[in-house]
Tab-separated table of C-alpha atoms in Angstrom:
chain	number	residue	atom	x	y	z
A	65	UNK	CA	0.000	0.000	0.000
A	66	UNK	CA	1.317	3.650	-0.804
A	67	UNK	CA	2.342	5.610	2.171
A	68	UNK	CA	-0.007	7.354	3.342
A	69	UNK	CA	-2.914	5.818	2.098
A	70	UNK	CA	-3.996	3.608	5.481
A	71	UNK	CA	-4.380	7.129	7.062
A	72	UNK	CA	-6.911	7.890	4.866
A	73	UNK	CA	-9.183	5.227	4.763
A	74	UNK	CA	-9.125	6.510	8.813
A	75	UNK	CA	-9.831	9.748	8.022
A	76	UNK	CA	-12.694	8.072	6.071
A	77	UNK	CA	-14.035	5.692	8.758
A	78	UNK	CA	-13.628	8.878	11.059
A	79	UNK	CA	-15.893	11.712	8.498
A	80	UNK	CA	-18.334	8.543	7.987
A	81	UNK	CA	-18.664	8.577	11.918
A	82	UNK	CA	-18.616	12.250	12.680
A	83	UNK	CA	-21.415	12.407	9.863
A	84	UNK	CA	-23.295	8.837	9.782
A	85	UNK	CA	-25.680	10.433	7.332
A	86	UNK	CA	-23.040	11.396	4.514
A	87	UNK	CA	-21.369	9.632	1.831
A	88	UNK	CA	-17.593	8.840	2.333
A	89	UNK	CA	-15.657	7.320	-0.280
A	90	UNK	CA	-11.562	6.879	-0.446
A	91	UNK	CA	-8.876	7.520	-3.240
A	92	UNK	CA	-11.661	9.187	-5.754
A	93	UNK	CA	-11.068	10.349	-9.041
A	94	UNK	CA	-13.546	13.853	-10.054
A	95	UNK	CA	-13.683	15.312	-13.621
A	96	UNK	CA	-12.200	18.883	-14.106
A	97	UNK	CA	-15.044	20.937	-14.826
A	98	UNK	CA	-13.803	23.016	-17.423
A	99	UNK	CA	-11.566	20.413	-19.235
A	100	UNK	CA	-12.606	19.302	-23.125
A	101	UNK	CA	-10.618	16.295	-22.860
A	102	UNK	CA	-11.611	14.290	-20.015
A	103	UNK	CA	-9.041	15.291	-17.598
A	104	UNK	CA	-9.642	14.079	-13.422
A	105	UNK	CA	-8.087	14.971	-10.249
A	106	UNK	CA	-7.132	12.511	-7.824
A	107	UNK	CA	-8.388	12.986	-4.112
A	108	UNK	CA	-7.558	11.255	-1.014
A	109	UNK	CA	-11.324	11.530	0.829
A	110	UNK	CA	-14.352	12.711	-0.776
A	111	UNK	CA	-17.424	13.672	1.794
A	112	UNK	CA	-20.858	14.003	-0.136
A	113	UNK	CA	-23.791	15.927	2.173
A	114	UNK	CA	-27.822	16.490	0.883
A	115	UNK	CA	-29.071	15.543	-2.435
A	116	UNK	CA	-28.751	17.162	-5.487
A	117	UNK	CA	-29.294	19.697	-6.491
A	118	UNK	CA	-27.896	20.700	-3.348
A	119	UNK	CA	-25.381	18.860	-2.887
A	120	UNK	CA	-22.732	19.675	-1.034
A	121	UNK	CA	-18.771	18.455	-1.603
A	122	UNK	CA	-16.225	18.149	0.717
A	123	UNK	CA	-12.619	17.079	-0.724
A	124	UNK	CA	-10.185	16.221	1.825
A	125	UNK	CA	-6.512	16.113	1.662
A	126	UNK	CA	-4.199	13.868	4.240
A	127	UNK	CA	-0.391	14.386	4.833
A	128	UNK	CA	1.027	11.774	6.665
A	129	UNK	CA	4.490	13.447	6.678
A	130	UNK	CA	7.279	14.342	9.030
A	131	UNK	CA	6.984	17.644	7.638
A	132	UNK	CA	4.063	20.358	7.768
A	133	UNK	CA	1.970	21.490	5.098
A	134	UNK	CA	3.815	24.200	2.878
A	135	UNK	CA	1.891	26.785	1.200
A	136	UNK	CA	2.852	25.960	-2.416
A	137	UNK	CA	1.488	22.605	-1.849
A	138	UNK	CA	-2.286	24.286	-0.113
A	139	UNK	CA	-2.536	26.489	-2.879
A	140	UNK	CA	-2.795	23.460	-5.225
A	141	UNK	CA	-5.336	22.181	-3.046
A	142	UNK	CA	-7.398	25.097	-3.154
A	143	UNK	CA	-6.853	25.327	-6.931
A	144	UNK	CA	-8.365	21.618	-7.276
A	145	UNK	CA	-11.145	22.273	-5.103
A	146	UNK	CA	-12.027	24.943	-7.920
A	147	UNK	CA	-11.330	22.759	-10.808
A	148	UNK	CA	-13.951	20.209	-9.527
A	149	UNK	CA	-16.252	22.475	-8.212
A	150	UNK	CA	-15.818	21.235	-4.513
A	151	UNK	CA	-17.818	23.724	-1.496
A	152	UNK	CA	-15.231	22.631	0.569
A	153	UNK	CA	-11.624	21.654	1.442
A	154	UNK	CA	-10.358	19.615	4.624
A	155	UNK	CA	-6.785	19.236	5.251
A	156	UNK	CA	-5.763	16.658	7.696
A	157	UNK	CA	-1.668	16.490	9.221
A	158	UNK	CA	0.352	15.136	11.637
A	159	UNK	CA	2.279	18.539	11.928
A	160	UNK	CA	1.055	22.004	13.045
A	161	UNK	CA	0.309	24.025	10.124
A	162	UNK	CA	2.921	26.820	9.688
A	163	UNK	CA	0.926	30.417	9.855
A	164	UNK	CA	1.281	31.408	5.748
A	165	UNK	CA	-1.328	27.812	5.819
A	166	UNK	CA	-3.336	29.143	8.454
A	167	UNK	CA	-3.864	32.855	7.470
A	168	UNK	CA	-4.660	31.362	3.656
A	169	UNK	CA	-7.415	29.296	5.159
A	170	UNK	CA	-9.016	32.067	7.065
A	171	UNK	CA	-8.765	34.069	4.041
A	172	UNK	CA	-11.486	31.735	2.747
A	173	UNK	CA	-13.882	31.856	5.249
A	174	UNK	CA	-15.607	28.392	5.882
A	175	UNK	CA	-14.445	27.097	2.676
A	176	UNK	CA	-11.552	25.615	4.202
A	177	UNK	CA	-11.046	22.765	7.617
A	178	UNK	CA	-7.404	22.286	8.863
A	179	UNK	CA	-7.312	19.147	10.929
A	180	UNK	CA	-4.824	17.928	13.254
A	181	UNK	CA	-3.448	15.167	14.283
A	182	UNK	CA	-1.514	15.256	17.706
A	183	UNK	CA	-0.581	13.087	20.410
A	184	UNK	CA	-2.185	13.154	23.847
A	185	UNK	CA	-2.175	11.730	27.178
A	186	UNK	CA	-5.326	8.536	28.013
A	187	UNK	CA	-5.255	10.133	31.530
A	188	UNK	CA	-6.308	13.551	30.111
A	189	UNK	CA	-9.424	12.244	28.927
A	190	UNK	CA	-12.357	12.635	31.829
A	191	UNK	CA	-13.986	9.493	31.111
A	192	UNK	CA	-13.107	5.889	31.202
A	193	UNK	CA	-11.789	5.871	27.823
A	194	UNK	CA	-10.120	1.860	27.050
A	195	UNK	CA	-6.839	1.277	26.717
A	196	UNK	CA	-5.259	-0.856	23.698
A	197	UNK	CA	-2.223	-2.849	23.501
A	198	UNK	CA	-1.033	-4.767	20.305
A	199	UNK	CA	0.358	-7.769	21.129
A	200	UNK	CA	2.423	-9.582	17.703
A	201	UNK	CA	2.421	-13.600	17.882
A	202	UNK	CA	4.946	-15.298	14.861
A	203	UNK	CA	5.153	-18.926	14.899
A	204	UNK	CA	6.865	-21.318	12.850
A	205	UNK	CA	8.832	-24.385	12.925
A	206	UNK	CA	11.963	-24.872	11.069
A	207	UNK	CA	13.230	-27.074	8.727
A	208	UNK	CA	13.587	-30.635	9.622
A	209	UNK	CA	10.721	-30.938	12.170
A	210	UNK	CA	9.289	-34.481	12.665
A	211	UNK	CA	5.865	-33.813	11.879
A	212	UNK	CA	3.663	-37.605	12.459
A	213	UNK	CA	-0.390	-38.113	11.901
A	214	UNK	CA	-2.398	-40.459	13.697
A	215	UNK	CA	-5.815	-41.555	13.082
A	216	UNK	CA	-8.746	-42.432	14.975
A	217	UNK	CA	-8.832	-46.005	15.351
A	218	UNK	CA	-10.696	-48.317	12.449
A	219	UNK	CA	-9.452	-45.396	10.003
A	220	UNK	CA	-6.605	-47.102	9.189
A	221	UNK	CA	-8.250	-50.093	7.592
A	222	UNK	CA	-11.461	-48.239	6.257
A	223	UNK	CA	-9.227	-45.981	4.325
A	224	UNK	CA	-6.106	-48.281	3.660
A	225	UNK	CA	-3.825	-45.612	5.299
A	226	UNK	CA	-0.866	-45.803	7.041
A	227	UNK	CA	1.270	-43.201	9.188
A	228	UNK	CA	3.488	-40.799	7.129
A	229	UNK	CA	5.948	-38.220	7.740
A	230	UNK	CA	4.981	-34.879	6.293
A	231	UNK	CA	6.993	-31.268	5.275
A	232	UNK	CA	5.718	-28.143	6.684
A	233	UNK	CA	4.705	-26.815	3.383
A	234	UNK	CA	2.195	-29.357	2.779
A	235	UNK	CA	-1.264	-27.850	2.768
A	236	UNK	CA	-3.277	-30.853	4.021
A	237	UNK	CA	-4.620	-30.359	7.218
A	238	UNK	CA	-8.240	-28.483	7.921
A	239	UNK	CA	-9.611	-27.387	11.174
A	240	UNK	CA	-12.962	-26.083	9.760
A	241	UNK	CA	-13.786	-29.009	7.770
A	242	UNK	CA	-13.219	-27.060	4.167
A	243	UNK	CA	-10.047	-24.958	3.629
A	244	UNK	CA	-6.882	-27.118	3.337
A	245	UNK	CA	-3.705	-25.252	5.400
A	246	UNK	CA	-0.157	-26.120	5.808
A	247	UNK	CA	1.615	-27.052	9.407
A	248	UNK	CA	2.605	-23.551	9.881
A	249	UNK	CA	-1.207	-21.721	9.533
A	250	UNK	CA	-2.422	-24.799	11.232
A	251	UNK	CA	0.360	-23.364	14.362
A	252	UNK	CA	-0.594	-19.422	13.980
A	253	UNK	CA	-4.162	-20.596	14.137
A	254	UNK	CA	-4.746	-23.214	16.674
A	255	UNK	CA	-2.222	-22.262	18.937
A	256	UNK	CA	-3.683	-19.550	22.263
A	257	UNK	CA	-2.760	-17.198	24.321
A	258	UNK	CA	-1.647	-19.893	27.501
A	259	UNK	CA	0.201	-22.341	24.798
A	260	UNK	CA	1.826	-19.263	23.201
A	261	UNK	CA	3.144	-18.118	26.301
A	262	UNK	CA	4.462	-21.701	27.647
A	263	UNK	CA	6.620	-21.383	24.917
A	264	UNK	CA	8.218	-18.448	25.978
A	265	UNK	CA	12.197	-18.399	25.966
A	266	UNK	CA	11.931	-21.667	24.095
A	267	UNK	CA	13.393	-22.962	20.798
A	268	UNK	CA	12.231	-26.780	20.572
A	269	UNK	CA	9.220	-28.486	21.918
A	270	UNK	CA	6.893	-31.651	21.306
A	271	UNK	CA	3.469	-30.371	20.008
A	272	UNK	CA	0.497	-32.560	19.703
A	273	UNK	CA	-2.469	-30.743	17.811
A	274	UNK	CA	-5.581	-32.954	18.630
A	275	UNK	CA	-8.723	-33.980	20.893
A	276	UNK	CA	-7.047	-37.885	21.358
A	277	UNK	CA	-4.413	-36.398	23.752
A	278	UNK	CA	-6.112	-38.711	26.508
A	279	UNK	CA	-5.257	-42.166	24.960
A	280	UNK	CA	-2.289	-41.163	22.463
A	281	UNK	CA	0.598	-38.465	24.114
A	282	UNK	CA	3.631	-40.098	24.505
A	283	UNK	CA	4.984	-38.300	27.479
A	284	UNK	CA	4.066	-35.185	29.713
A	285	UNK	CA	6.684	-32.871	27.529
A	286	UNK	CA	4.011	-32.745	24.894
A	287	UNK	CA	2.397	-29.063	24.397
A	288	UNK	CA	-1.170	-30.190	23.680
A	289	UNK	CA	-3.191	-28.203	21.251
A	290	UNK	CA	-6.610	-29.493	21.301
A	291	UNK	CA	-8.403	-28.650	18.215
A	292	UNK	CA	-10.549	-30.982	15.701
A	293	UNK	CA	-8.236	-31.697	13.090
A	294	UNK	CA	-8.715	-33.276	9.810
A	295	UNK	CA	-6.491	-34.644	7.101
A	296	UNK	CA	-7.084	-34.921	3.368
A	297	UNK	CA	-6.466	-38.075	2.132
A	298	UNK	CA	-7.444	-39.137	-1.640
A	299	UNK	CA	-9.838	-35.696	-1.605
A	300	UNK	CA	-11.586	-36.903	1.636
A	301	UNK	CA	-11.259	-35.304	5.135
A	302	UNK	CA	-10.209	-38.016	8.053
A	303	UNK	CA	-10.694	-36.858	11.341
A	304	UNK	CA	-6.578	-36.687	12.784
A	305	UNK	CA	-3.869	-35.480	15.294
A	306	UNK	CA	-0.343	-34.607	14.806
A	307	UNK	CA	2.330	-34.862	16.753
A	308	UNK	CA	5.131	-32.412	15.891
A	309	UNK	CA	8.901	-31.906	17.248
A	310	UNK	CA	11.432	-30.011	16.590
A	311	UNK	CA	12.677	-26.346	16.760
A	312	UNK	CA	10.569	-23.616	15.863
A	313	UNK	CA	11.142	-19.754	15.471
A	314	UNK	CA	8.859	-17.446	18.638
A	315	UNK	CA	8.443	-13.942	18.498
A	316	UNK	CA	6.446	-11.968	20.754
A	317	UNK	CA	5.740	-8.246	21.158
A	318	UNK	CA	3.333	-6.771	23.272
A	319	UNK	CA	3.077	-2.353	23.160
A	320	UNK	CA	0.920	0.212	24.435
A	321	UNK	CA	-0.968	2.137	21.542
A	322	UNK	CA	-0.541	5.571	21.382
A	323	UNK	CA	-3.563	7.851	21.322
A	324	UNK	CA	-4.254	10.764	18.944
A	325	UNK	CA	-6.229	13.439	19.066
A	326	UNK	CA	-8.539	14.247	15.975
A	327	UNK	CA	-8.927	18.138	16.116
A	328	UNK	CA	-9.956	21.040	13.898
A	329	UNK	CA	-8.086	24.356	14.872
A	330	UNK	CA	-9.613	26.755	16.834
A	331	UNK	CA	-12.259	24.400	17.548
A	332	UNK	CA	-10.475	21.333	19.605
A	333	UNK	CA	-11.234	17.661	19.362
A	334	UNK	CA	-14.481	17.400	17.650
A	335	UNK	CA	-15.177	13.978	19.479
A	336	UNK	CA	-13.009	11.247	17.856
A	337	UNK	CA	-9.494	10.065	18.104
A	338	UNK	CA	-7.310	7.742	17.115
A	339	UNK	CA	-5.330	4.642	18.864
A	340	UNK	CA	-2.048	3.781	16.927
A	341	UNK	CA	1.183	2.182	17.455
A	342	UNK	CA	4.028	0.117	15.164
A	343	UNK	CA	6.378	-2.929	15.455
A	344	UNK	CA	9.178	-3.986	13.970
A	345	UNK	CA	9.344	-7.374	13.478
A	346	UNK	CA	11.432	-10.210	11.827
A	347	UNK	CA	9.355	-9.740	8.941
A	348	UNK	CA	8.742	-6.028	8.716
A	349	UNK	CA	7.197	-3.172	9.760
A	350	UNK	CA	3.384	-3.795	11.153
A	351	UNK	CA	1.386	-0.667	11.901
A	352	UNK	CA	-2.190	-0.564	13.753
A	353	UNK	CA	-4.881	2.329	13.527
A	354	UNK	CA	-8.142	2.178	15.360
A	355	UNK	CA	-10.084	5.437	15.304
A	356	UNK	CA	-12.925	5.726	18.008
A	357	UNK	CA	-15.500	8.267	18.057
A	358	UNK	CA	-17.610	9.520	21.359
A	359	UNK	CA	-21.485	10.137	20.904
A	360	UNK	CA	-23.777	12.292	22.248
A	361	UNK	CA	-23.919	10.016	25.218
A	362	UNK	CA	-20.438	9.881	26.149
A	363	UNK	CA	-20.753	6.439	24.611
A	364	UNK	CA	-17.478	4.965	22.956
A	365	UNK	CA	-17.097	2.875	19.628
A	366	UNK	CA	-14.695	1.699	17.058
A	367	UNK	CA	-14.964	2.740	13.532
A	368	UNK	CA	-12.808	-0.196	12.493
A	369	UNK	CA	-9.500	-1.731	12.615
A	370	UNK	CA	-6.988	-0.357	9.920
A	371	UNK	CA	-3.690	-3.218	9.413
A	372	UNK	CA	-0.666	-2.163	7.468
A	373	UNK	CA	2.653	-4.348	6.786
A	374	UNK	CA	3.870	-8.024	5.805
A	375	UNK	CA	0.459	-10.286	4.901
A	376	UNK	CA	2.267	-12.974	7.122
A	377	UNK	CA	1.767	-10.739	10.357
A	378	UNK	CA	-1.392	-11.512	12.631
A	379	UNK	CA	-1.994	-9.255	15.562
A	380	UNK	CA	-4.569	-9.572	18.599
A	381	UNK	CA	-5.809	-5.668	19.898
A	382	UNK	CA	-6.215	-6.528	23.545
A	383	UNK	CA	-7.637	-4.025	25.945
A	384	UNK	CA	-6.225	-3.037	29.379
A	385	UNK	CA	-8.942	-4.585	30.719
A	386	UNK	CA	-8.591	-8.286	29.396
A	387	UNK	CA	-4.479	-8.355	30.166
C-alpha cells in the first residue's frame, strides 16, 4: 500500500462517523469541470452531504508526513477544489500548520477545515476511555521438524492408510472441515494465548495438535493443542492429530498504543481520536490504527480496525482490561 494511504481510509471511517448520514468514499477520481478532454483529479477523501441539487462536496486532503503542510502545496489544493467544483476543502496532518497555511485558510472563510493530528495523554481524557495494547504472535517451525499423523482407530483399515511423515509446506490439514492449510497456519491458528506463552524463551518443543491427547501423548513434555483436526487423504477429510517436534522460530511483542487526538483548529477535538502504534518485526514493519468516536452520550465505539505491513503478520488488539 502507498504511504499514506492507510491514514486515509481513517480519516474516512472517522468523516463517515462524525457524519453517519453522509457519503464517504476513499482515493476518488472527479472530472475537471472546465476540461474538453476528459481530464480528473485525484483525491484522497471525498465527503458528499444532501441531495442534489444541493449537494454539497467536501474534498479532503491527508499528509502523513514528518513535515508540515507548505503553502505551495495548499494552494494546489485550493486550486483543485475549484477545478472540480468542490464547497469545501479539509486538510488533515500530523504537523502544526505553519501560519502562511493558516492565514490562507481564514482568508477563505468556511471554505476551508485544517485538521490535526496530535498526540495526547489517556489520563487527560475525563472518562473511562479503554486502553489498547497490540500484542504480535509469529510462529513457525523450522526445517527438519518431525511432523507424524495419527488416526482415529478403524481409520486405518477403512481408508487403507498408514502413518506418514509430512513437510511443513504441505497444505493438508483443515480445522474447519473445508479450507486445506499447511503445518505452519495450522500453528498461527490453533495455537492460544496460555500455549503461546508456555513457549516463551523456548526454541524446541513436542506439540500434539488434537482432541485424542487422553489415549495417544507419549509423554508429559508434549504441548497439547486441542483442536478438531482433519487430514485430506485421496480428496476426503479423516478426522486426525499430529504430533510435531522439533525447533521452531517465537516472536512476541506486546506495546501500548498511542492515542491521537482528531482536532480542527480553533475548535479542539471534535469527538473522535485515534489509537495507533508500530512494530518492527522479523518480517517487517506492522502498523495498527483504530479510530474511536464519542457520541452524544459519552458512549465509545470503534470505527474499524486499519492493518498495514507483511500479509504474514497476525496481531490480537487486547484491551487493558482483558491483560
Amino acid at each position: 500500500m502507498k504511504k499514506g494511504k492507510e491514514l486515509e481510509l481513517v480519516i474516512a471511517a472517522i468523516e463517515k462517523g462524525l457524519s453517519p448520514d453522509a457519503i464517504v468514499e476513499h482515493d476518488i477520481f472527479l472530472p475537471v469541470l472546465v476540461s474538453n478532454s476528459g481530464r480528473t483529479r485525484q483525491i484522497d477523501v471525498v465527503i458528499r452531504q444532501g441531495k442534489a441539487p444541493r449537494e454539497t462536496l467536501t474534498i479532503v486532503e491527508v499528509q502523513d508526513r514528518s513535515s508540515a503542510v507548505d503553502i505551495n502545496t495548499f494552494g494546489g489544493w485550493l486550486n483543485k477544489v475549484d477545478e472540480v467544483g468542490a464547497q469545501h476543502l479539509m486538510v488533515v496532518s500530523r504537523k502544526p500548520f505553519p501560519l502562511s497555511v493558516i492565514e490562507k485558510a481564514e482568508q477563505a472563510g468556511n471554505k476551508v477545515f485544517l485538521m490535526h493530528i496530535r498526540e495526547v495523554i489517556p489520563d487527560e481524557i475525563p472518562t473511562d476511555f479503554v486502553r489498547f495494547f497490540i500484542d504480535y504472535y509469529e510462529f513457525y517451525l523450522k526445517d527438519r521438524a518431525l511432523l507424524k499423523v495419527k488416526v482415529k482407530k478403524g481409520m486405518i483399515e477403512k481408508h487403507s492408510l498408514k502413518s506418514e511423515l509430512l513437510s511443513n509446506s504441505d497444505r493438508k490439514f483443515s480445522i474447519d472441515g473445508a479450507n486445506l492449510i499447511d503445518i505452519d497456519a495450522l500453528f498461527r491458528m490453533s495455537l492460544g494465548y496460555e500455549e503461546k506463552l508456555s513457549l516463551k524463551g523456548k526454541t524446541t518443543a513436542s506439540f500434539y495438535f488434537g482432541n485424542m491427547a487422553e489415549q495417544d501423548v507419549p509423554n508429559e513434555d508434549f504441548v497439547i493443542v486441542p483442536v478438531e483436526l482433519f487430514i485430506s487423504v485421496s480428496g476426503q477429510l479423516i478426522p486426525c492429530a499430529i504430533l510435531a517436534q522439533g525447533s521452531f522460530h517465537y516472536e512476541h511483542i506486546s506495546k501500548k498504543m498511542k492515542l491521537l487526538s482528531y482536532e480542527q483548529n480553533e475548535h479542539g477535538n471534535l469527538g473522535a481520536w485515534i489509537f495507533e502504534e508500530k512494530i518492527t518485526t522479523d518480517k517487517g514493519e506492522y502498523k495498527c490504527r483504530i479510530p474511536v468516536k464519542r457520541d452524544e452520550n459519552g458512549l465509545f465505539y470503534l470505527l474499524g480496525t486499519f492493518i498495514d505491513g507483511p500479509t504474514t503478520c497476525k496481531a490480537n488488539i487486547v484491551s487493558a482490561a482483558d491483560r
